PDB file of C-alpha atoms in Angstrom:
ATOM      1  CA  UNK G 629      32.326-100.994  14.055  1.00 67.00           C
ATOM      2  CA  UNK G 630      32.471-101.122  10.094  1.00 77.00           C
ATOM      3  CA  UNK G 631      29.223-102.831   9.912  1.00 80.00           C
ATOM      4  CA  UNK G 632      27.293-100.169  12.287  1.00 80.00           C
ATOM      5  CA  UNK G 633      29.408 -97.453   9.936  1.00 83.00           C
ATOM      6  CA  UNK G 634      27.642 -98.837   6.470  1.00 87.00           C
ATOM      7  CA  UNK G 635      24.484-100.163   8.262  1.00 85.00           C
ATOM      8  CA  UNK G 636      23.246 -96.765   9.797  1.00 88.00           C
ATOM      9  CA  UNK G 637      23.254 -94.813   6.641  1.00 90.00           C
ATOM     10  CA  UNK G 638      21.770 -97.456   4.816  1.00 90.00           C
ATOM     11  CA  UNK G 639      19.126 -97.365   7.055  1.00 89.00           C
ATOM     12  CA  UNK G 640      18.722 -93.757   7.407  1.00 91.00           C
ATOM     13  CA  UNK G 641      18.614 -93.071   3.223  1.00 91.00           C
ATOM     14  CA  UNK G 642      14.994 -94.773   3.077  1.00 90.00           C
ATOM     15  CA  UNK G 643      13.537 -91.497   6.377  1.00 91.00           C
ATOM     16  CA  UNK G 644      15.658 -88.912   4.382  1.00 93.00           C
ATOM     17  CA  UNK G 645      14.425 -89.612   0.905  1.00 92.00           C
ATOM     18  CA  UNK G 646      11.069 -90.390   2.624  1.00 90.00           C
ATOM     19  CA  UNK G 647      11.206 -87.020   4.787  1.00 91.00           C
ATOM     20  CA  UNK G 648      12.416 -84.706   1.868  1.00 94.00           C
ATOM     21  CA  UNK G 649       9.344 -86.144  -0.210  1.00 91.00           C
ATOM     22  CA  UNK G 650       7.363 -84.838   2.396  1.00 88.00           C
ATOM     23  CA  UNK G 651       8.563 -81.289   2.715  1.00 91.00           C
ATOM     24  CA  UNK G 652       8.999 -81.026  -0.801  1.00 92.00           C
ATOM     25  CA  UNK G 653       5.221 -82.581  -2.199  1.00 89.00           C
ATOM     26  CA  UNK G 654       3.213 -82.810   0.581  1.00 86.00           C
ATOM     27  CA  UNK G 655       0.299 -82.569  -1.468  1.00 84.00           C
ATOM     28  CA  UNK G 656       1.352 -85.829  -3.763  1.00 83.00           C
ATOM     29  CA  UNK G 657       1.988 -87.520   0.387  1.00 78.00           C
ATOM     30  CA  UNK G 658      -1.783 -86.814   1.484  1.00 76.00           C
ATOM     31  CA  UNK G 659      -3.750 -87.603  -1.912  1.00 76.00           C
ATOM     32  CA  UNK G 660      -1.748 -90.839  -2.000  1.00 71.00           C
ATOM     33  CA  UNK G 661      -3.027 -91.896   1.297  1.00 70.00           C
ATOM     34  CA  UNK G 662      -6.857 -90.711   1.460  1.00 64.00           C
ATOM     35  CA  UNK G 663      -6.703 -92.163   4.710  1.00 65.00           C
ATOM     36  CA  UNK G 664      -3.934 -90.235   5.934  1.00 64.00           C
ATOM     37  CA  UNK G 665      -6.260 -87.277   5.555  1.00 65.00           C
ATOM     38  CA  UNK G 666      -8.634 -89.006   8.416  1.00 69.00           C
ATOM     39  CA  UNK G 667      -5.429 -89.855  10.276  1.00 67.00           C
ATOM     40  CA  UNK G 668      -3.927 -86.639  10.489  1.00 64.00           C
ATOM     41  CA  UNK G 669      -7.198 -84.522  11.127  1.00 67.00           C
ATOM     42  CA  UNK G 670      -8.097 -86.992  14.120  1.00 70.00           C
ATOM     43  CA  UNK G 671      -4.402 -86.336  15.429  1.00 66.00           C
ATOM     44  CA  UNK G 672      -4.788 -82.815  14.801  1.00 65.00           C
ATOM     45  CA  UNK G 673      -7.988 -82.422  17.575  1.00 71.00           C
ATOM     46  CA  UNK G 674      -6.782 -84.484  19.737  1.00 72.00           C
ATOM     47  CA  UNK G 675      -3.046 -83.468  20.601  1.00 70.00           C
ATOM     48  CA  UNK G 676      -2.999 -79.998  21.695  1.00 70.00           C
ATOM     49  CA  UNK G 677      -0.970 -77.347  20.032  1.00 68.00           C
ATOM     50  CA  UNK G 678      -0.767 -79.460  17.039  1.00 66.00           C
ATOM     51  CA  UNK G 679      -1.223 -77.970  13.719  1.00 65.00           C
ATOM     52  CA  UNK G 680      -4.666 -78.561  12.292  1.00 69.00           C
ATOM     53  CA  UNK G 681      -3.289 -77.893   8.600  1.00 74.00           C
ATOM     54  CA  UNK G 682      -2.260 -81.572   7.146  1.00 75.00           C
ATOM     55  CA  UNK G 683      -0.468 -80.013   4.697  1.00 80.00           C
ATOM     56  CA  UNK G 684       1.962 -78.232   7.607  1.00 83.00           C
ATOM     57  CA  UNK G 685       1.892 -81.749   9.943  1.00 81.00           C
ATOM     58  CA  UNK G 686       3.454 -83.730   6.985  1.00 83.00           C
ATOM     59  CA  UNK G 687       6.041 -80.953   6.008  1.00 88.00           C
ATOM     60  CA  UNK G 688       7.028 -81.203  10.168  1.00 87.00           C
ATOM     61  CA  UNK G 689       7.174 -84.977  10.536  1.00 88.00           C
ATOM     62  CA  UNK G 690       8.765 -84.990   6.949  1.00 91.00           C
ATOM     63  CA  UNK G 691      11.290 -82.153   8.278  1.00 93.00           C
ATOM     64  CA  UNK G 692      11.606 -84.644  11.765  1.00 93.00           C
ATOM     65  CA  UNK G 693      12.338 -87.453   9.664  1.00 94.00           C
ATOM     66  CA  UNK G 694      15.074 -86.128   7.877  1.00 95.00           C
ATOM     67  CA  UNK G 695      16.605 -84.683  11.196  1.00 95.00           C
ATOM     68  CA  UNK G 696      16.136 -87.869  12.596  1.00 94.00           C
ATOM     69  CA  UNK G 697      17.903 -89.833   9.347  1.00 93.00           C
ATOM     70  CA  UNK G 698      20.425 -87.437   8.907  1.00 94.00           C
ATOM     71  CA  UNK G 699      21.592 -88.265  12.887  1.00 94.00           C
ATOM     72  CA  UNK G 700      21.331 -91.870  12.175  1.00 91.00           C
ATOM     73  CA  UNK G 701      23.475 -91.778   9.250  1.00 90.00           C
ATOM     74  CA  UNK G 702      25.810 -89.727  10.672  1.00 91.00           C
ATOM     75  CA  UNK G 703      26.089 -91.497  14.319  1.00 86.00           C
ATOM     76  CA  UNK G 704      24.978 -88.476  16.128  1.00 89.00           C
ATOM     77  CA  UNK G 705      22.849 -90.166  18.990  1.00 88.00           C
ATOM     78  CA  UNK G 706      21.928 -92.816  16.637  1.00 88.00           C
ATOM     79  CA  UNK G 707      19.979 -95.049  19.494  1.00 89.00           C
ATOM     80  CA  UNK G 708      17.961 -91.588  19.980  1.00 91.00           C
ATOM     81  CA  UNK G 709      17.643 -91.019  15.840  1.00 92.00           C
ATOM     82  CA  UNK G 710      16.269 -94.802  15.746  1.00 92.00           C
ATOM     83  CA  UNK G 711      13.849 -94.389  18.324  1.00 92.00           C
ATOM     84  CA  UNK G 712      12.328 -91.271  16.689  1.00 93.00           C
ATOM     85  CA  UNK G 713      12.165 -92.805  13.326  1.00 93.00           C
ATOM     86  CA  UNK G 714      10.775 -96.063  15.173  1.00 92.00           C
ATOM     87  CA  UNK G 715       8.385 -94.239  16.586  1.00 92.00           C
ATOM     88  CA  UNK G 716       7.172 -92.401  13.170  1.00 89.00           C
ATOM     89  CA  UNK G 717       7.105 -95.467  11.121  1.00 88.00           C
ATOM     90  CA  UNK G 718       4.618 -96.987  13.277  1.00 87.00           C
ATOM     91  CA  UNK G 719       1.582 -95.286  11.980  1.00 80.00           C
ATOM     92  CA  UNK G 720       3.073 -95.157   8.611  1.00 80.00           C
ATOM     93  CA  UNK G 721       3.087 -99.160   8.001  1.00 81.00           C
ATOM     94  CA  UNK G 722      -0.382 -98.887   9.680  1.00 78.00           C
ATOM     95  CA  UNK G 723      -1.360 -96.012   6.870  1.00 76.00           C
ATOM     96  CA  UNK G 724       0.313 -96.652   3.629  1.00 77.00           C
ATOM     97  CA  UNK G 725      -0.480-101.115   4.018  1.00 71.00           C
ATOM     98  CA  UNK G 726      -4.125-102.086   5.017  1.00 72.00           C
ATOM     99  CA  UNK G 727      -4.077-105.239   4.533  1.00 73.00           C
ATOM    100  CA  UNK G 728      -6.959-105.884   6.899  1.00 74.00           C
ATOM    101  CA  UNK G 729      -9.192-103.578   4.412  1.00 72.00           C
ATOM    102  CA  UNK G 730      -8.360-104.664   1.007  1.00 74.00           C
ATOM    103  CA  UNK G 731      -8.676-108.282  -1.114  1.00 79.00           C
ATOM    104  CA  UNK G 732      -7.190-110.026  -3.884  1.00 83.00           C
ATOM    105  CA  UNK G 733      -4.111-108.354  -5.480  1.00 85.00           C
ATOM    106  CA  UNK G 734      -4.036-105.288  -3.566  1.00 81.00           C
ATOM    107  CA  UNK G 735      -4.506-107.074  -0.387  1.00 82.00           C
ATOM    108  CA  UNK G 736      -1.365-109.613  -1.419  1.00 84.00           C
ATOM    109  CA  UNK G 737       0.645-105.888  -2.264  1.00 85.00           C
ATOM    110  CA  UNK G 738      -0.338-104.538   0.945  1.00 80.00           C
ATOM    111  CA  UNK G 739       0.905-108.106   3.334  1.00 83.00           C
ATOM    112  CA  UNK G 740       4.173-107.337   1.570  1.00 85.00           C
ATOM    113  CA  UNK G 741       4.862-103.915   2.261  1.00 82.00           C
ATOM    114  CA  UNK G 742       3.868-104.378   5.545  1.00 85.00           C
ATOM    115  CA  UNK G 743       6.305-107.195   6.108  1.00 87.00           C
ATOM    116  CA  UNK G 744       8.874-105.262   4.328  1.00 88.00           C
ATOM    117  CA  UNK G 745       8.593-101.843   5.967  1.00 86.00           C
ATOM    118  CA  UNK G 746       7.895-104.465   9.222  1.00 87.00           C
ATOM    119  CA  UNK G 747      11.635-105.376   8.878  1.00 89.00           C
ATOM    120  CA  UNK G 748      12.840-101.822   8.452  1.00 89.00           C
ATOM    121  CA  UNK G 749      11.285-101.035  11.932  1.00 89.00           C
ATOM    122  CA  UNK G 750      12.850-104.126  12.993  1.00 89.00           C
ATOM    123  CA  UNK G 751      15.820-102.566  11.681  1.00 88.00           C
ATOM    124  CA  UNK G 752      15.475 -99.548  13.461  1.00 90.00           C
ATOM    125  CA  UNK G 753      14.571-101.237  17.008  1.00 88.00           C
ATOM    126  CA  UNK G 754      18.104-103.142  16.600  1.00 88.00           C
ATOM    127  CA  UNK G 755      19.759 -99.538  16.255  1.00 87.00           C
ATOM    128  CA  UNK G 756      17.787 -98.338  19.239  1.00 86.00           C
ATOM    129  CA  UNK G 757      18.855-100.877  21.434  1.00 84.00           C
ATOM    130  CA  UNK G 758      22.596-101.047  19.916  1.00 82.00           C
ATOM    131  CA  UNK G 759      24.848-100.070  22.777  1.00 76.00           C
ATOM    132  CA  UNK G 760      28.208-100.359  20.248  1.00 73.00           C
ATOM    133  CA  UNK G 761      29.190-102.430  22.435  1.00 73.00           C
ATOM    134  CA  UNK G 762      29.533-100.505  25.067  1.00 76.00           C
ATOM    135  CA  UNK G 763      27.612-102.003  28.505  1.00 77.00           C
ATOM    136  CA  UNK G 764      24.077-100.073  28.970  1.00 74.00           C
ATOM    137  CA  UNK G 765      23.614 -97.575  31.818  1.00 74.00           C
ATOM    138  CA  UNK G 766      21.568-100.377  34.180  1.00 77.00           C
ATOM    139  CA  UNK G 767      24.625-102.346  33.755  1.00 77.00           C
ATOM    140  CA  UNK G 768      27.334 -99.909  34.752  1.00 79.00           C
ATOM    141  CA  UNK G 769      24.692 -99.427  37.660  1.00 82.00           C
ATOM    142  CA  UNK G 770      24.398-102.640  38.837  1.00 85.00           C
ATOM    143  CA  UNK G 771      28.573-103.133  38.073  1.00 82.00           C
ATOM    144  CA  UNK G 772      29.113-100.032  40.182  1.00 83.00           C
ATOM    145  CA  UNK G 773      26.553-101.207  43.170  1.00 84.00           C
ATOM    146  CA  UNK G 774      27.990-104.385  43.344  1.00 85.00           C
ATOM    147  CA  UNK G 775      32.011-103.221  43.465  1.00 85.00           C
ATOM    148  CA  UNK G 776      30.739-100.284  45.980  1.00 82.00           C
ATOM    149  CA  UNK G 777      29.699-103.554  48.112  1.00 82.00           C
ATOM    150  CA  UNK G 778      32.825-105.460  47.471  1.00 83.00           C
ATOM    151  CA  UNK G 779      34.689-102.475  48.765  1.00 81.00           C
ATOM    152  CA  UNK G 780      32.831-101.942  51.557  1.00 79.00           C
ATOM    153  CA  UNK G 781      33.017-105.408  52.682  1.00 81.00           C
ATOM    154  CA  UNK G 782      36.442-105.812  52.619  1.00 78.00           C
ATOM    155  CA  UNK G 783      36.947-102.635  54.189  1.00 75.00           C
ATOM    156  CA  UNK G 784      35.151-104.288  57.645  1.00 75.00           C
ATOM    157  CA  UNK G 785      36.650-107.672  56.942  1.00 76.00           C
ATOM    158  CA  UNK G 786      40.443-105.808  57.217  1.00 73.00           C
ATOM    159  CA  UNK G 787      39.070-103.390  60.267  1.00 71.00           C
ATOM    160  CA  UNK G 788      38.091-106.673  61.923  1.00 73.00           C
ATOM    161  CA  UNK G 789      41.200-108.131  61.385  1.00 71.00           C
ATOM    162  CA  UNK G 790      42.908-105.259  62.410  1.00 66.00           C
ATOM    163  CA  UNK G 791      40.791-105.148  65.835  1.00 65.00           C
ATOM    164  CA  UNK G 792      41.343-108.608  66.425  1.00 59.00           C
ATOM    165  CA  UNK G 793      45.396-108.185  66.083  1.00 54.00           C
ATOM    166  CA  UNK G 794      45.358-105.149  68.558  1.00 54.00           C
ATOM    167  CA  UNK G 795      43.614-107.288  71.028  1.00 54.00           C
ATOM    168  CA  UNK G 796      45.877-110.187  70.542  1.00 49.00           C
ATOM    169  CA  UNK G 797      48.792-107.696  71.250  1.00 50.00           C
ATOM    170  CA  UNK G 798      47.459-106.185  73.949  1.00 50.00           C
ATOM    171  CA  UNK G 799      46.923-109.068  76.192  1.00 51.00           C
ATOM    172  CA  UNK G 800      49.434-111.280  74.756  1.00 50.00           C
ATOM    173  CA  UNK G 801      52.976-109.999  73.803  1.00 51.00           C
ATOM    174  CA  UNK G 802      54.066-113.395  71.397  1.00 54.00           C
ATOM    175  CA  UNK G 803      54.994-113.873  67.942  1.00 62.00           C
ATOM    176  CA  UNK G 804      51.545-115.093  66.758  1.00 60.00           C
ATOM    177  CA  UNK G 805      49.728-111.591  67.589  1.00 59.00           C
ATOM    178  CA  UNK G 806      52.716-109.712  65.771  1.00 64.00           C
ATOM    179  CA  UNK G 807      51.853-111.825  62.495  1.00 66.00           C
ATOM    180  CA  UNK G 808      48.444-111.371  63.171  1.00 66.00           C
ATOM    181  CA  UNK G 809      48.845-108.131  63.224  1.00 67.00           C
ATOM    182  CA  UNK G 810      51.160-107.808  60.543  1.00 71.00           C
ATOM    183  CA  UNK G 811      48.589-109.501  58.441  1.00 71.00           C
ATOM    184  CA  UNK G 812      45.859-106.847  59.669  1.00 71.00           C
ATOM    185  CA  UNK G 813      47.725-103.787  58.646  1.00 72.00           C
ATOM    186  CA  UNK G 814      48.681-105.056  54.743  1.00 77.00           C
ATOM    187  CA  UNK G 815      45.246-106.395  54.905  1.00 73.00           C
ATOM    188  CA  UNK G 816      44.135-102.659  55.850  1.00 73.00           C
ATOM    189  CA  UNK G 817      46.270-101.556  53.314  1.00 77.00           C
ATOM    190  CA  UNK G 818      44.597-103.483  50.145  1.00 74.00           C
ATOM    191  CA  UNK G 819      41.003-102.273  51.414  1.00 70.00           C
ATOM    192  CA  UNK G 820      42.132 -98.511  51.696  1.00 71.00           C
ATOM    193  CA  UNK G 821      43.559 -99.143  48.127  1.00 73.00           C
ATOM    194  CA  UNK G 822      40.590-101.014  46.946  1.00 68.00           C
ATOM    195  CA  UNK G 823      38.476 -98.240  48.247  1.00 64.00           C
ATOM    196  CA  UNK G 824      40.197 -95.385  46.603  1.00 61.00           C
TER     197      UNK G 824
END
């Protein structure tokens, strides 16, 4: 609990700072990237009703990132806020570290900030999948399925016992049908409980 308490906002500084850079200079965000330019033009024609300005499209994912951040940090749907930011850092370790297109020094600058913003999107898939311990919804399905059948099995298991006793007292009046049957009805009794 402590750890997810100092790890989330730790996390979620690097998208804020990042995202308020964005709204505040996106200008300085576009000219450092000349690619980004490209990027954000092609993204532009293709997905409808999205802002052909790239000056607007960075202040929105910069104003998406700091939502996002600010939600992490906070705790407020965090495994939503990670997947979000997850999903937006993508295309920025594939924009801002091209290793495949650069050599020498730059290419050795660009290898490391792809493997280091690689491990902050590791970071964030770990706080997408984080349940705080806390089983995940397939699990409480399955959990729920399976007691559902326990329940319902034991519910025929005590009705058959109960139908057998009634039987055995009905053509037999002896001691042995009266336990059976005695055994029936408490066994009756724990399914009906067990149902509930």
């Amino acid at each position: 609990m402590f750890l997810r308490r100092v790890a989330r906002p730790l996390l979620a500084t690097a998208f804020i700072s990042d995202g308020w850079r964005a709204v505040a200079h996106p200008q300085d965000e576009i000219a450092a990237l000349p690619q980004a330019r490209q990027a954000l033009h092609a993204v532009g024609e293709r997905v409808p009703y999205m802002p052909d300005n790239p000056v607007l499209l960075v202040r929105a994912l910069g104003v998406v990132k700091i939502g996002a951040g600010a939600a992490l940090g906070l705790g407020l749907a965090p495994r939503v806020a990670a997947t979000v930011l997850a999903v937006l850092h993508v295309p920025t370790i594939a924009l801002t570290h091209p290793f495949w297109r650069s050599s020498g020094v730059q290419r050795r600058e660009d290898i490391a900030g792809f493997v280091r913003d690689g491990a902050v999107l590791g970071g964030l898939l770990l706080a997408a999948g984080d349940t705080a311990g806390k089983p995940s919804i397939s699990w409480r399905l399955d959990n729920a399925r399976s007691e559902a059948n326990k329940r319902k099995e034991a519910v025929a298991k005590a009705a058959a016992i109960a139908g057998a006793g009634r039987h055995l007292r009905l053509h037999r009046s002896s001691k042995p049908a009266q336990i059976i049957e005695d055994v029936a009805g408490k066994a009756a009794e724990k399914a009906a409980r067990l149902a509930a």
